[in-house]
Amino acid sequence: MRHEKGGFFSAEDADSEGEEGTFYLWTEQELFKILGEKDGSVISKIYGFSKNGNFLDEVSGKRNGSNIPYLSKSKSILAKDIKIDLDKLNNIIECSRKKLFEKRKERIHPLKDDKILTDWNGLMIASLAHGGIVLNNEQYIKEAINAADFIHEHLQRNDGRLLKRYRQGHSGLDPHINDYSFMIWGLINLYEATYKTLHLSRALKLTEVMIEDFYDENGGFFIGSKNAEKLIIRAKDYYDGAIPSGNSAAIYCLFKLGKITGNRDWINIAHETLKAFSEQAKSNPTGFTYMLTGLMFDLKSCKELIIVIDRNKHNWKSILNKFKKEYFPNFIIIVKDINDKELVENIAPWMDSYMVINDKPSYFVCTNFTCKQPTNDIKTALKLLNE
Protein backbone atom coordinates (compact mmCIF):
# COMPACT_ATOMS: atom_id res chain seq x y z
CA MET A 1 0.00 0.00 0.00
CA ARG A 2 3.05 2.31 0.04
CA HIS A 3 4.17 4.47 -2.88
CA GLU A 4 7.85 4.03 -3.66
CA LYS A 5 8.47 7.63 -2.57
CA GLY A 6 6.67 7.31 0.74
CA GLY A 7 2.95 8.13 0.60
CA PHE A 8 0.25 5.50 1.15
CA PHE A 9 -2.38 4.43 -1.39
CA SER A 10 -6.06 4.51 -0.49
CA ALA A 11 -7.47 1.00 -0.84
CA GLU A 12 -7.32 -2.44 -2.39
CA ASP A 13 -10.28 -4.53 -3.57
CA ALA A 14 -11.32 -7.63 -1.66
CA ASP A 15 -12.36 -9.27 -4.96
CA SER A 16 -10.21 -10.88 -7.63
CA GLU A 17 -11.26 -13.27 -10.39
CA GLY A 18 -14.85 -12.43 -9.45
CA GLU A 19 -14.58 -13.87 -5.94
CA GLU A 20 -14.06 -12.17 -2.61
CA GLY A 21 -10.85 -13.19 -0.84
CA THR A 22 -9.54 -15.49 -3.61
CA PHE A 23 -6.13 -13.79 -3.69
CA TYR A 24 -5.53 -14.51 0.00
CA LEU A 25 -6.92 -18.04 0.40
CA TRP A 26 -5.04 -21.36 0.39
CA THR A 27 -6.03 -25.00 0.36
CA GLU A 28 -4.14 -27.51 2.47
CA GLN A 29 -3.18 -29.33 -0.74
CA GLU A 30 -1.58 -26.14 -2.14
CA LEU A 31 0.34 -25.71 1.10
CA PHE A 32 1.88 -29.19 0.96
CA LYS A 33 2.69 -28.84 -2.74
CA ILE A 34 4.56 -25.54 -2.27
CA LEU A 35 6.24 -26.20 1.08
CA GLY A 36 6.58 -29.96 1.13
CA GLU A 37 4.96 -32.42 3.51
CA LYS A 38 7.19 -31.63 6.53
CA ASP A 39 7.10 -27.79 6.60
CA GLY A 40 3.57 -27.77 5.15
CA SER A 41 2.35 -29.85 8.08
CA VAL A 42 3.91 -27.42 10.59
CA ILE A 43 2.43 -24.34 8.88
CA SER A 44 -0.95 -26.05 8.56
CA LYS A 45 -1.08 -26.77 12.29
CA ILE A 46 -0.02 -23.36 13.56
CA TYR A 47 -2.05 -21.32 11.04
CA GLY A 48 -5.34 -23.14 11.58
CA PHE A 49 -5.58 -24.97 8.22
CA SER A 50 -7.89 -27.96 7.68
CA LYS A 51 -8.79 -30.17 4.74
CA ASN A 52 -12.35 -28.79 4.70
CA GLY A 53 -11.05 -25.23 5.13
CA ASN A 54 -11.65 -22.58 7.80
CA PHE A 55 -13.15 -20.06 5.35
CA LEU A 56 -16.91 -19.85 4.89
CA ASP A 57 -18.10 -19.07 1.38
CA GLU A 58 -19.82 -15.67 1.29
CA VAL A 59 -22.86 -16.87 -0.67
CA SER A 60 -23.49 -20.39 0.65
CA GLY A 61 -22.01 -19.93 4.14
CA LYS A 62 -20.34 -23.33 3.77
CA ARG A 63 -16.72 -24.44 3.89
CA ASN A 64 -15.15 -24.89 0.47
CA GLY A 65 -11.68 -26.20 1.34
CA SER A 66 -10.07 -22.72 1.45
CA ASN A 67 -8.16 -21.42 4.44
CA ILE A 68 -7.25 -18.05 5.88
CA PRO A 69 -3.89 -18.33 7.70
CA TYR A 70 -4.13 -17.05 11.28
CA LEU A 71 -2.31 -17.56 14.57
CA SER A 72 -4.65 -18.72 17.32
CA LYS A 73 -1.95 -18.52 20.01
CA SER A 74 1.48 -16.95 20.50
CA LYS A 75 4.30 -18.65 18.62
CA SER A 76 6.00 -19.63 21.90
CA ILE A 77 2.89 -21.56 23.00
CA LEU A 78 2.41 -23.09 19.56
CA ALA A 79 6.03 -24.27 19.56
CA LYS A 80 5.37 -26.14 22.82
CA ASP A 81 2.11 -27.58 21.50
CA ILE A 82 3.75 -29.14 18.45
CA LYS A 83 6.98 -29.91 20.35
CA ILE A 84 9.41 -27.88 18.28
CA ASP A 85 12.13 -25.39 19.21
CA LEU A 86 10.93 -21.75 18.94
CA ASP A 87 13.92 -20.64 16.86
CA LYS A 88 13.35 -23.53 14.48
CA LEU A 89 9.65 -22.65 14.25
CA ASN A 90 10.47 -19.02 13.45
CA ASN A 91 12.85 -20.18 10.74
CA ILE A 92 10.21 -22.47 9.18
CA ILE A 93 7.64 -19.63 9.27
CA GLU A 94 9.99 -17.14 7.62
CA CYS A 95 11.11 -19.52 4.87
CA SER A 96 7.53 -20.67 4.23
CA ARG A 97 6.21 -17.12 4.18
CA LYS A 98 8.67 -16.15 1.43
CA LYS A 99 7.77 -19.20 -0.69
CA LEU A 100 4.04 -18.56 -0.34
CA PHE A 101 4.49 -14.86 -1.07
CA GLU A 102 6.38 -15.60 -4.30
CA LYS A 103 3.73 -18.12 -5.34
CA ARG A 104 0.95 -15.65 -4.62
CA LYS A 105 2.56 -13.13 -6.99
CA GLU A 106 1.48 -15.41 -9.84
CA ARG A 107 -2.19 -14.90 -8.97
CA ILE A 108 -4.39 -12.16 -10.41
CA HIS A 109 -4.03 -9.24 -8.01
CA PRO A 110 -7.03 -7.31 -6.67
CA LEU A 111 -7.37 -3.83 -8.15
CA LYS A 112 -5.69 -1.06 -6.17
CA ASP A 113 -7.03 2.44 -5.64
CA ASP A 114 -3.67 4.18 -6.04
CA LYS A 115 -4.64 7.75 -5.24
CA ILE A 116 -2.86 9.20 -2.21
CA LEU A 117 -5.13 11.24 0.07
CA THR A 118 -3.74 13.84 2.44
CA ASP A 119 -6.18 13.17 5.30
CA TRP A 120 -5.79 9.38 5.27
CA ASN A 121 -2.02 9.74 5.12
CA GLY A 122 -2.22 12.05 8.13
CA LEU A 123 -3.96 9.24 10.05
CA MET A 124 -1.37 6.74 8.84
CA ILE A 125 1.51 9.00 9.92
CA ALA A 126 -0.09 9.51 13.34
CA SER A 127 -0.56 5.75 13.76
CA LEU A 128 2.91 4.76 12.59
CA ALA A 129 4.62 7.40 14.72
CA HIS A 130 2.66 6.47 17.84
CA GLY A 131 3.12 2.76 17.16
CA GLY A 132 6.84 3.34 16.77
CA ILE A 133 6.93 4.96 20.21
CA VAL A 134 4.86 2.30 21.99
CA LEU A 135 6.54 -0.70 20.32
CA ASN A 136 10.01 0.88 20.09
CA ASN A 137 9.96 0.19 16.35
CA GLU A 138 12.24 2.50 14.37
CA GLN A 139 10.94 1.17 11.04
CA TYR A 140 7.44 2.45 11.79
CA ILE A 141 8.86 5.88 12.61
CA LYS A 142 10.96 5.87 9.45
CA GLU A 143 7.88 5.09 7.32
CA ALA A 144 5.98 7.91 9.05
CA ILE A 145 8.80 10.34 8.21
CA ASN A 146 8.83 9.22 4.57
CA ALA A 147 5.06 9.67 4.29
CA ALA A 148 5.20 13.13 5.90
CA ASP A 149 7.99 14.17 3.53
CA PHE A 150 5.93 12.90 0.58
CA ILE A 151 2.93 15.02 1.60
CA HIS A 152 5.17 18.06 2.12
CA GLU A 153 6.77 17.64 -1.30
CA HIS A 154 3.80 16.57 -3.44
CA LEU A 155 0.66 17.78 -1.67
CA GLN A 156 1.65 21.15 -0.24
CA ARG A 157 1.73 24.30 -2.34
CA ASN A 158 4.42 26.96 -2.19
CA ASP A 159 2.15 29.15 -0.05
CA GLY A 160 1.95 26.36 2.57
CA ARG A 161 -1.60 25.28 1.73
CA LEU A 162 -2.43 21.62 1.24
CA LEU A 163 -3.93 19.82 -1.73
CA LYS A 164 -6.24 16.85 -1.30
CA ARG A 165 -5.20 14.17 -3.77
CA TYR A 166 -2.11 12.87 -5.58
CA ARG A 167 -2.17 10.24 -8.33
CA GLN A 168 0.42 9.24 -10.91
CA GLY A 169 2.43 12.43 -10.64
CA HIS A 170 -0.52 14.84 -10.50
CA SER A 171 -1.74 16.71 -7.41
CA GLY A 172 -4.98 18.61 -7.08
CA LEU A 173 -8.40 19.32 -5.53
CA ASP A 174 -9.24 21.75 -2.75
CA PRO A 175 -8.55 20.41 0.76
CA HIS A 176 -11.04 19.91 3.59
CA ILE A 177 -10.64 20.45 7.32
CA ASN A 178 -9.76 16.73 7.71
CA ASP A 179 -6.71 17.17 5.51
CA TYR A 180 -5.31 19.80 7.85
CA SER A 181 -6.30 18.44 11.25
CA PHE A 182 -5.23 14.86 10.45
CA MET A 183 -1.89 15.96 9.00
CA ILE A 184 -1.24 18.20 12.00
CA TRP A 185 -2.07 15.25 14.26
CA GLY A 186 0.40 13.10 12.34
CA LEU A 187 3.15 15.72 12.60
CA ILE A 188 2.61 16.15 16.35
CA ASN A 189 3.00 12.39 16.85
CA LEU A 190 6.04 12.43 14.60
CA TYR A 191 7.60 15.15 16.72
CA GLU A 192 6.95 13.06 19.83
CA ALA A 193 8.61 10.08 18.11
CA THR A 194 11.74 11.97 16.97
CA TYR A 195 11.83 15.33 18.82
CA LYS A 196 13.03 16.97 15.61
CA THR A 197 11.89 20.57 15.46
CA LEU A 198 11.16 20.27 11.72
CA HIS A 199 7.99 18.25 12.29
CA LEU A 200 6.74 20.64 14.95
CA SER A 201 7.48 23.62 12.73
CA ARG A 202 5.48 22.07 9.87
CA ALA A 203 2.58 21.35 12.23
CA LEU A 204 2.48 24.97 13.40
CA LYS A 205 2.47 26.37 9.87
CA LEU A 206 -0.42 24.10 8.87
CA THR A 207 -2.30 25.11 12.01
CA GLU A 208 -1.99 28.79 11.10
CA VAL A 209 -3.42 28.08 7.63
CA MET A 210 -6.17 25.85 9.08
CA ILE A 211 -7.36 28.65 11.37
CA GLU A 212 -7.14 31.30 8.66
CA ASP A 213 -8.98 29.29 5.99
CA PHE A 214 -11.48 27.14 7.95
CA TYR A 215 -12.26 28.68 11.36
CA ASP A 216 -15.64 30.25 12.04
CA GLU A 217 -15.49 33.14 14.52
CA ASN A 218 -18.70 31.76 16.04
CA GLY A 219 -16.86 28.54 16.90
CA GLY A 220 -15.92 25.42 14.98
CA PHE A 221 -14.26 24.72 11.65
CA PHE A 222 -16.04 24.56 8.30
CA ILE A 223 -15.57 21.49 6.11
CA GLY A 224 -14.39 23.58 3.17
CA SER A 225 -11.87 26.38 2.92
CA LYS A 226 -12.86 30.00 2.43
CA ASN A 227 -10.81 29.84 -0.79
CA ALA A 228 -12.73 26.86 -2.21
CA GLU A 229 -15.79 26.87 -4.45
CA LYS A 230 -18.51 29.05 -2.94
CA LEU A 231 -21.45 27.03 -1.62
CA ILE A 232 -24.93 28.09 -0.49
CA ILE A 233 -24.09 26.86 3.02
CA ARG A 234 -20.65 26.21 4.54
CA ALA A 235 -21.28 23.14 6.63
CA LYS A 236 -19.33 21.81 9.61
CA ASP A 237 -18.39 18.20 10.22
CA TYR A 238 -18.40 17.24 13.90
CA TYR A 239 -19.61 13.63 14.23
CA ASP A 240 -16.99 10.97 15.04
CA GLY A 241 -17.70 7.88 12.98
CA ALA A 242 -15.25 5.24 11.74
CA ILE A 243 -12.64 8.00 11.94
CA PRO A 244 -12.67 11.19 14.03
CA SER A 245 -14.24 14.32 12.57
CA GLY A 246 -12.03 17.12 11.36
CA ASN A 247 -13.25 19.31 14.22
CA SER A 248 -12.45 16.67 16.85
CA ALA A 249 -8.90 16.25 15.59
CA ALA A 250 -8.49 20.03 15.35
CA ILE A 251 -9.53 20.45 19.00
CA TYR A 252 -7.03 17.87 20.21
CA CYS A 253 -4.21 19.35 18.10
CA LEU A 254 -4.93 22.92 19.19
CA PHE A 255 -4.87 21.99 22.87
CA LYS A 256 -1.61 20.10 22.45
CA LEU A 257 0.13 22.72 20.30
CA GLY A 258 -1.17 25.47 22.59
CA LYS A 259 0.56 23.74 25.51
CA ILE A 260 3.79 23.29 23.54
CA THR A 261 3.98 26.82 22.18
CA GLY A 262 2.31 28.72 25.00
CA ASN A 263 -0.16 30.17 22.46
CA ARG A 264 -3.32 30.84 24.49
CA ASP A 265 -5.22 31.93 21.36
CA TRP A 266 -5.12 28.38 20.02
CA ILE A 267 -6.35 26.98 23.32
CA ASN A 268 -9.21 29.51 23.27
CA ILE A 269 -10.14 28.47 19.72
CA ALA A 270 -10.30 24.85 20.90
CA HIS A 271 -12.61 25.92 23.75
CA GLU A 272 -14.87 27.86 21.39
CA THR A 273 -15.05 24.88 19.04
CA LEU A 274 -16.07 22.63 21.92
CA LYS A 275 -18.80 25.10 22.90
CA ALA A 276 -20.10 25.16 19.32
CA PHE A 277 -20.88 21.44 19.45
CA SER A 278 -21.65 21.01 23.14
CA GLU A 279 -25.42 20.60 22.72
CA GLN A 280 -25.00 17.86 20.10
CA ALA A 281 -22.40 16.13 22.29
CA LYS A 282 -24.73 16.17 25.31
CA SER A 283 -27.48 14.44 23.37
CA ASN A 284 -25.19 11.87 21.72
CA PRO A 285 -21.84 11.56 23.58
CA THR A 286 -20.87 8.31 21.84
CA GLY A 287 -20.76 10.24 18.57
CA PHE A 288 -18.13 12.60 19.98
CA THR A 289 -15.57 10.22 21.46
CA TYR A 290 -12.48 11.89 20.02
CA MET A 291 -13.80 15.36 20.72
CA LEU A 292 -14.23 14.29 24.35
CA THR A 293 -10.66 13.00 24.30
CA GLY A 294 -9.52 16.52 23.44
CA LEU A 295 -11.69 17.94 26.22
CA MET A 296 -10.22 15.50 28.75
CA PHE A 297 -6.69 16.46 27.69
CA ASP A 298 -7.51 20.05 28.62
CA LEU A 299 -9.44 19.32 31.82
CA LYS A 300 -7.07 16.84 33.45
CA SER A 301 -4.26 19.28 34.30
CA CYS A 302 -1.86 18.49 31.47
CA LYS A 303 1.74 18.13 32.59
CA GLU A 304 4.69 19.39 30.58
CA LEU A 305 8.14 17.83 30.77
CA ILE A 306 10.86 20.03 29.34
CA ILE A 307 14.13 18.17 28.83
CA VAL A 308 17.02 20.56 28.26
CA ILE A 309 20.03 18.90 26.64
CA ASP A 310 23.09 19.42 24.52
CA ARG A 311 22.71 16.85 21.72
CA ASN A 312 26.44 17.02 21.09
CA LYS A 313 27.20 15.83 24.65
CA HIS A 314 24.22 13.99 26.09
CA ASN A 315 22.77 10.58 25.22
CA TRP A 316 19.30 12.04 24.71
CA LYS A 317 17.80 8.96 22.98
CA SER A 318 18.54 6.80 26.00
CA ILE A 319 16.97 9.45 28.23
CA LEU A 320 13.79 9.63 26.13
CA ASN A 321 13.42 5.85 26.05
CA LYS A 322 13.12 5.84 29.84
CA PHE A 323 10.24 8.30 29.72
CA LYS A 324 8.54 6.55 26.78
CA LYS A 325 8.26 3.36 28.84
CA GLU A 326 5.77 5.15 31.06
CA TYR A 327 2.21 6.06 30.07
CA PHE A 328 0.94 9.53 30.91
CA PRO A 329 -2.38 10.31 29.15
CA ASN A 330 -2.33 14.11 29.63
CA PHE A 331 1.28 14.80 29.03
CA ILE A 332 3.67 16.47 26.60
CA ILE A 333 7.44 16.23 26.32
CA ILE A 334 9.42 19.05 24.80
CA VAL A 335 13.10 18.55 24.10
CA LYS A 336 15.09 21.78 24.10
CA ASP A 337 18.50 21.34 22.54
CA ILE A 338 20.62 24.34 23.49
CA ASN A 339 22.10 24.25 19.97
CA ASP A 340 18.66 24.54 18.31
CA LYS A 341 17.70 28.20 18.10
CA GLU A 342 14.47 27.71 16.12
CA LEU A 343 12.56 26.11 18.99
CA VAL A 344 12.91 29.15 21.25
CA GLU A 345 12.94 31.85 18.58
CA ASN A 346 10.04 30.67 16.39
CA ILE A 347 8.05 28.01 18.24
CA ALA A 348 8.11 28.24 22.04
CA PRO A 349 9.62 31.54 23.26
CA TRP A 350 8.41 30.78 26.80
CA MET A 351 11.22 28.22 27.13
CA ASP A 352 14.01 30.74 26.63
CA SER A 353 15.02 30.73 30.30
CA TYR A 354 15.20 26.91 30.60
CA MET A 355 18.87 25.98 30.55
CA VAL A 356 21.17 23.00 31.16
CA ILE A 357 22.02 22.78 34.87
CA ASN A 358 25.34 21.38 36.14
CA ASP A 359 26.30 20.56 32.53
CA LYS A 360 23.89 17.57 32.69
CA PRO A 361 20.51 16.81 31.07
CA SER A 362 17.98 18.86 33.05
CA TYR A 363 14.30 18.08 33.67
CA PHE A 364 11.58 20.66 34.29
CA VAL A 365 8.21 19.18 35.28
CA CYS A 366 5.39 21.70 34.94
CA THR A 367 1.61 21.86 35.20
CA ASN A 368 -0.01 24.58 33.08
CA PHE A 369 3.40 26.26 32.74
CA THR A 370 4.02 26.35 36.51
CA CYS A 371 7.15 24.30 37.14
CA LYS A 372 8.60 22.33 40.03
CA GLN A 373 12.23 22.67 41.04
CA PRO A 374 14.36 21.45 38.09
CA THR A 375 16.37 18.27 38.53
CA ASN A 376 19.16 16.29 36.88
CA ASP A 377 17.74 13.01 38.20
CA ILE A 378 15.42 10.98 35.93
CA LYS A 379 13.86 9.11 38.88
CA THR A 380 12.91 12.40 40.53
CA ALA A 381 11.37 13.65 37.26
CA LEU A 382 9.36 10.44 36.87
CA LYS A 383 8.14 10.72 40.45
CA LEU A 384 6.96 14.29 39.84
CA LEU A 385 5.14 13.22 36.67
CA ASN A 386 3.36 10.44 38.56
CA GLU A 387 2.13 12.67 41.36
Short mmCIF file of C-alpha atoms in Angstrom, two decimals, residues 181-372:
data_model
loop_
_atom_site.label_atom_id
_atom_site.label_comp_id
_atom_site.label_asym_id
_atom_site.label_seq_id
_atom_site.Cartn_x
_atom_site.Cartn_y
_atom_site.Cartn_z
CA SER A 181 -6.30 18.44 11.25
CA PHE A 182 -5.23 14.86 10.45
CA MET A 183 -1.89 15.96 9.00
CA ILE A 184 -1.24 18.20 12.00
CA TRP A 185 -2.07 15.25 14.26
CA GLY A 186 0.40 13.10 12.34
CA LEU A 187 3.15 15.72 12.60
CA ILE A 188 2.61 16.15 16.35
CA ASN A 189 3.00 12.39 16.85
CA LEU A 190 6.04 12.43 14.60
CA TYR A 191 7.60 15.15 16.72
CA GLU A 192 6.95 13.06 19.83
CA ALA A 193 8.61 10.08 18.11
CA THR A 194 11.74 11.97 16.97
CA TYR A 195 11.83 15.33 18.82
CA LYS A 196 13.03 16.97 15.61
CA THR A 197 11.89 20.57 15.46
CA LEU A 198 11.16 20.27 11.72
CA HIS A 199 7.99 18.25 12.29
CA LEU A 200 6.74 20.64 14.95
CA SER A 201 7.48 23.62 12.73
CA ARG A 202 5.48 22.07 9.87
CA ALA A 203 2.58 21.35 12.23
CA LEU A 204 2.48 24.97 13.40
CA LYS A 205 2.47 26.37 9.87
CA LEU A 206 -0.42 24.10 8.87
CA THR A 207 -2.30 25.11 12.01
CA GLU A 208 -1.99 28.79 11.10
CA VAL A 209 -3.42 28.08 7.63
CA MET A 210 -6.17 25.85 9.08
CA ILE A 211 -7.36 28.65 11.37
CA GLU A 212 -7.14 31.30 8.66
CA ASP A 213 -8.98 29.29 5.99
CA PHE A 214 -11.48 27.14 7.95
CA TYR A 215 -12.26 28.68 11.36
CA ASP A 216 -15.64 30.25 12.04
CA GLU A 217 -15.49 33.14 14.52
CA ASN A 218 -18.70 31.76 16.04
CA GLY A 219 -16.86 28.54 16.90
CA GLY A 220 -15.92 25.42 14.98
CA PHE A 221 -14.26 24.72 11.65
CA PHE A 222 -16.04 24.56 8.30
CA ILE A 223 -15.57 21.49 6.11
CA GLY A 224 -14.39 23.58 3.17
CA SER A 225 -11.87 26.38 2.92
CA LYS A 226 -12.86 30.00 2.43
CA ASN A 227 -10.81 29.84 -0.79
CA ALA A 228 -12.73 26.86 -2.21
CA GLU A 229 -15.79 26.87 -4.45
CA LYS A 230 -18.51 29.05 -2.94
CA LEU A 231 -21.45 27.03 -1.62
CA ILE A 232 -24.93 28.09 -0.49
CA ILE A 233 -24.09 26.86 3.02
CA ARG A 234 -20.65 26.21 4.54
CA ALA A 235 -21.28 23.14 6.63
CA LYS A 236 -19.33 21.81 9.61
CA ASP A 237 -18.39 18.20 10.22
CA TYR A 238 -18.40 17.24 13.90
CA TYR A 239 -19.61 13.63 14.23
CA ASP A 240 -16.99 10.97 15.04
CA GLY A 241 -17.70 7.88 12.98
CA ALA A 242 -15.25 5.24 11.74
CA ILE A 243 -12.64 8.00 11.94
CA PRO A 244 -12.67 11.19 14.03
CA SER A 245 -14.24 14.32 12.57
CA GLY A 246 -12.03 17.12 11.36
CA ASN A 247 -13.25 19.31 14.22
CA SER A 248 -12.45 16.67 16.85
CA ALA A 249 -8.90 16.25 15.59
CA ALA A 250 -8.49 20.03 15.35
CA ILE A 251 -9.53 20.45 19.00
CA TYR A 252 -7.03 17.87 20.21
CA CYS A 253 -4.21 19.35 18.10
CA LEU A 254 -4.93 22.92 19.19
CA PHE A 255 -4.87 21.99 22.87
CA LYS A 256 -1.61 20.10 22.45
CA LEU A 257 0.13 22.72 20.30
CA GLY A 258 -1.17 25.47 22.59
CA LYS A 259 0.56 23.74 25.51
CA ILE A 260 3.79 23.29 23.54
CA THR A 261 3.98 26.82 22.18
CA GLY A 262 2.31 28.72 25.00
CA ASN A 263 -0.16 30.17 22.46
CA ARG A 264 -3.32 30.84 24.49
CA ASP A 265 -5.22 31.93 21.36
CA TRP A 266 -5.12 28.38 20.02
CA ILE A 267 -6.35 26.98 23.32
CA ASN A 268 -9.21 29.51 23.27
CA ILE A 269 -10.14 28.47 19.72
CA ALA A 270 -10.30 24.85 20.90
CA HIS A 271 -12.61 25.92 23.75
CA GLU A 272 -14.87 27.86 21.39
CA THR A 273 -15.05 24.88 19.04
CA LEU A 274 -16.07 22.63 21.92
CA LYS A 275 -18.80 25.10 22.90
CA ALA A 276 -20.10 25.16 19.32
CA PHE A 277 -20.88 21.44 19.45
CA SER A 278 -21.65 21.01 23.14
CA GLU A 279 -25.42 20.60 22.72
CA GLN A 280 -25.00 17.86 20.10
CA ALA A 281 -22.40 16.13 22.29
CA LYS A 282 -24.73 16.17 25.31
CA SER A 283 -27.48 14.44 23.37
CA ASN A 284 -25.19 11.87 21.72
CA PRO A 285 -21.84 11.56 23.58
CA THR A 286 -20.87 8.31 21.84
CA GLY A 287 -20.76 10.24 18.57
CA PHE A 288 -18.13 12.60 19.98
CA THR A 289 -15.57 10.22 21.46
CA TYR A 290 -12.48 11.89 20.02
CA MET A 291 -13.80 15.36 20.72
CA LEU A 292 -14.23 14.29 24.35
CA THR A 293 -10.66 13.00 24.30
CA GLY A 294 -9.52 16.52 23.44
CA LEU A 295 -11.69 17.94 26.22
CA MET A 296 -10.22 15.50 28.75
CA PHE A 297 -6.69 16.46 27.69
CA ASP A 298 -7.51 20.05 28.62
CA LEU A 299 -9.44 19.32 31.82
CA LYS A 300 -7.07 16.84 33.45
CA SER A 301 -4.26 19.28 34.30
CA CYS A 302 -1.86 18.49 31.47
CA LYS A 303 1.74 18.13 32.59
CA GLU A 304 4.69 19.39 30.58
CA LEU A 305 8.14 17.83 30.77
CA ILE A 306 10.86 20.03 29.34
CA ILE A 307 14.13 18.17 28.83
CA VAL A 308 17.02 20.56 28.26
CA ILE A 309 20.03 18.90 26.64
CA ASP A 310 23.09 19.42 24.52
CA ARG A 311 22.71 16.85 21.72
CA ASN A 312 26.44 17.02 21.09
CA LYS A 313 27.20 15.83 24.65
CA HIS A 314 24.22 13.99 26.09
CA ASN A 315 22.77 10.58 25.22
CA TRP A 316 19.30 12.04 24.71
CA LYS A 317 17.80 8.96 22.98
CA SER A 318 18.54 6.80 26.00
CA ILE A 319 16.97 9.45 28.23
CA LEU A 320 13.79 9.63 26.13
CA ASN A 321 13.42 5.85 26.05
CA LYS A 322 13.12 5.84 29.84
CA PHE A 323 10.24 8.30 29.72
CA LYS A 324 8.54 6.55 26.78
CA LYS A 325 8.26 3.36 28.84
CA GLU A 326 5.77 5.15 31.06
CA TYR A 327 2.21 6.06 30.07
CA PHE A 328 0.94 9.53 30.91
CA PRO A 329 -2.38 10.31 29.15
CA ASN A 330 -2.33 14.11 29.63
CA PHE A 331 1.28 14.80 29.03
CA ILE A 332 3.67 16.47 26.60
CA ILE A 333 7.44 16.23 26.32
CA ILE A 334 9.42 19.05 24.80
CA VAL A 335 13.10 18.55 24.10
CA LYS A 336 15.09 21.78 24.10
CA ASP A 337 18.50 21.34 22.54
CA ILE A 338 20.62 24.34 23.49
CA ASN A 339 22.10 24.25 19.97
CA ASP A 340 18.66 24.54 18.31
CA LYS A 341 17.70 28.20 18.10
CA GLU A 342 14.47 27.71 16.12
CA LEU A 343 12.56 26.11 18.99
CA VAL A 344 12.91 29.15 21.25
CA GLU A 345 12.94 31.85 18.58
CA ASN A 346 10.04 30.67 16.39
CA ILE A 347 8.05 28.01 18.24
CA ALA A 348 8.11 28.24 22.04
CA PRO A 349 9.62 31.54 23.26
CA TRP A 350 8.41 30.78 26.80
CA MET A 351 11.22 28.22 27.13
CA ASP A 352 14.01 30.74 26.63
CA SER A 353 15.02 30.73 30.30
CA TYR A 354 15.20 26.91 30.60
CA MET A 355 18.87 25.98 30.55
CA VAL A 356 21.17 23.00 31.16
CA ILE A 357 22.02 22.78 34.87
CA ASN A 358 25.34 21.38 36.14
CA ASP A 359 26.30 20.56 32.53
CA LYS A 360 23.89 17.57 32.69
CA PRO A 361 20.51 16.81 31.07
CA SER A 362 17.98 18.86 33.05
CA TYR A 363 14.30 18.08 33.67
CA PHE A 364 11.58 20.66 34.29
CA VAL A 365 8.21 19.18 35.28
CA CYS A 366 5.39 21.70 34.94
CA THR A 367 1.61 21.86 35.20
CA ASN A 368 -0.01 24.58 33.08
CA PHE A 369 3.40 26.26 32.74
CA THR A 370 4.02 26.35 36.51
CA CYS A 371 7.15 24.30 37.14
CA LYS A 372 8.60 22.33 40.03
#
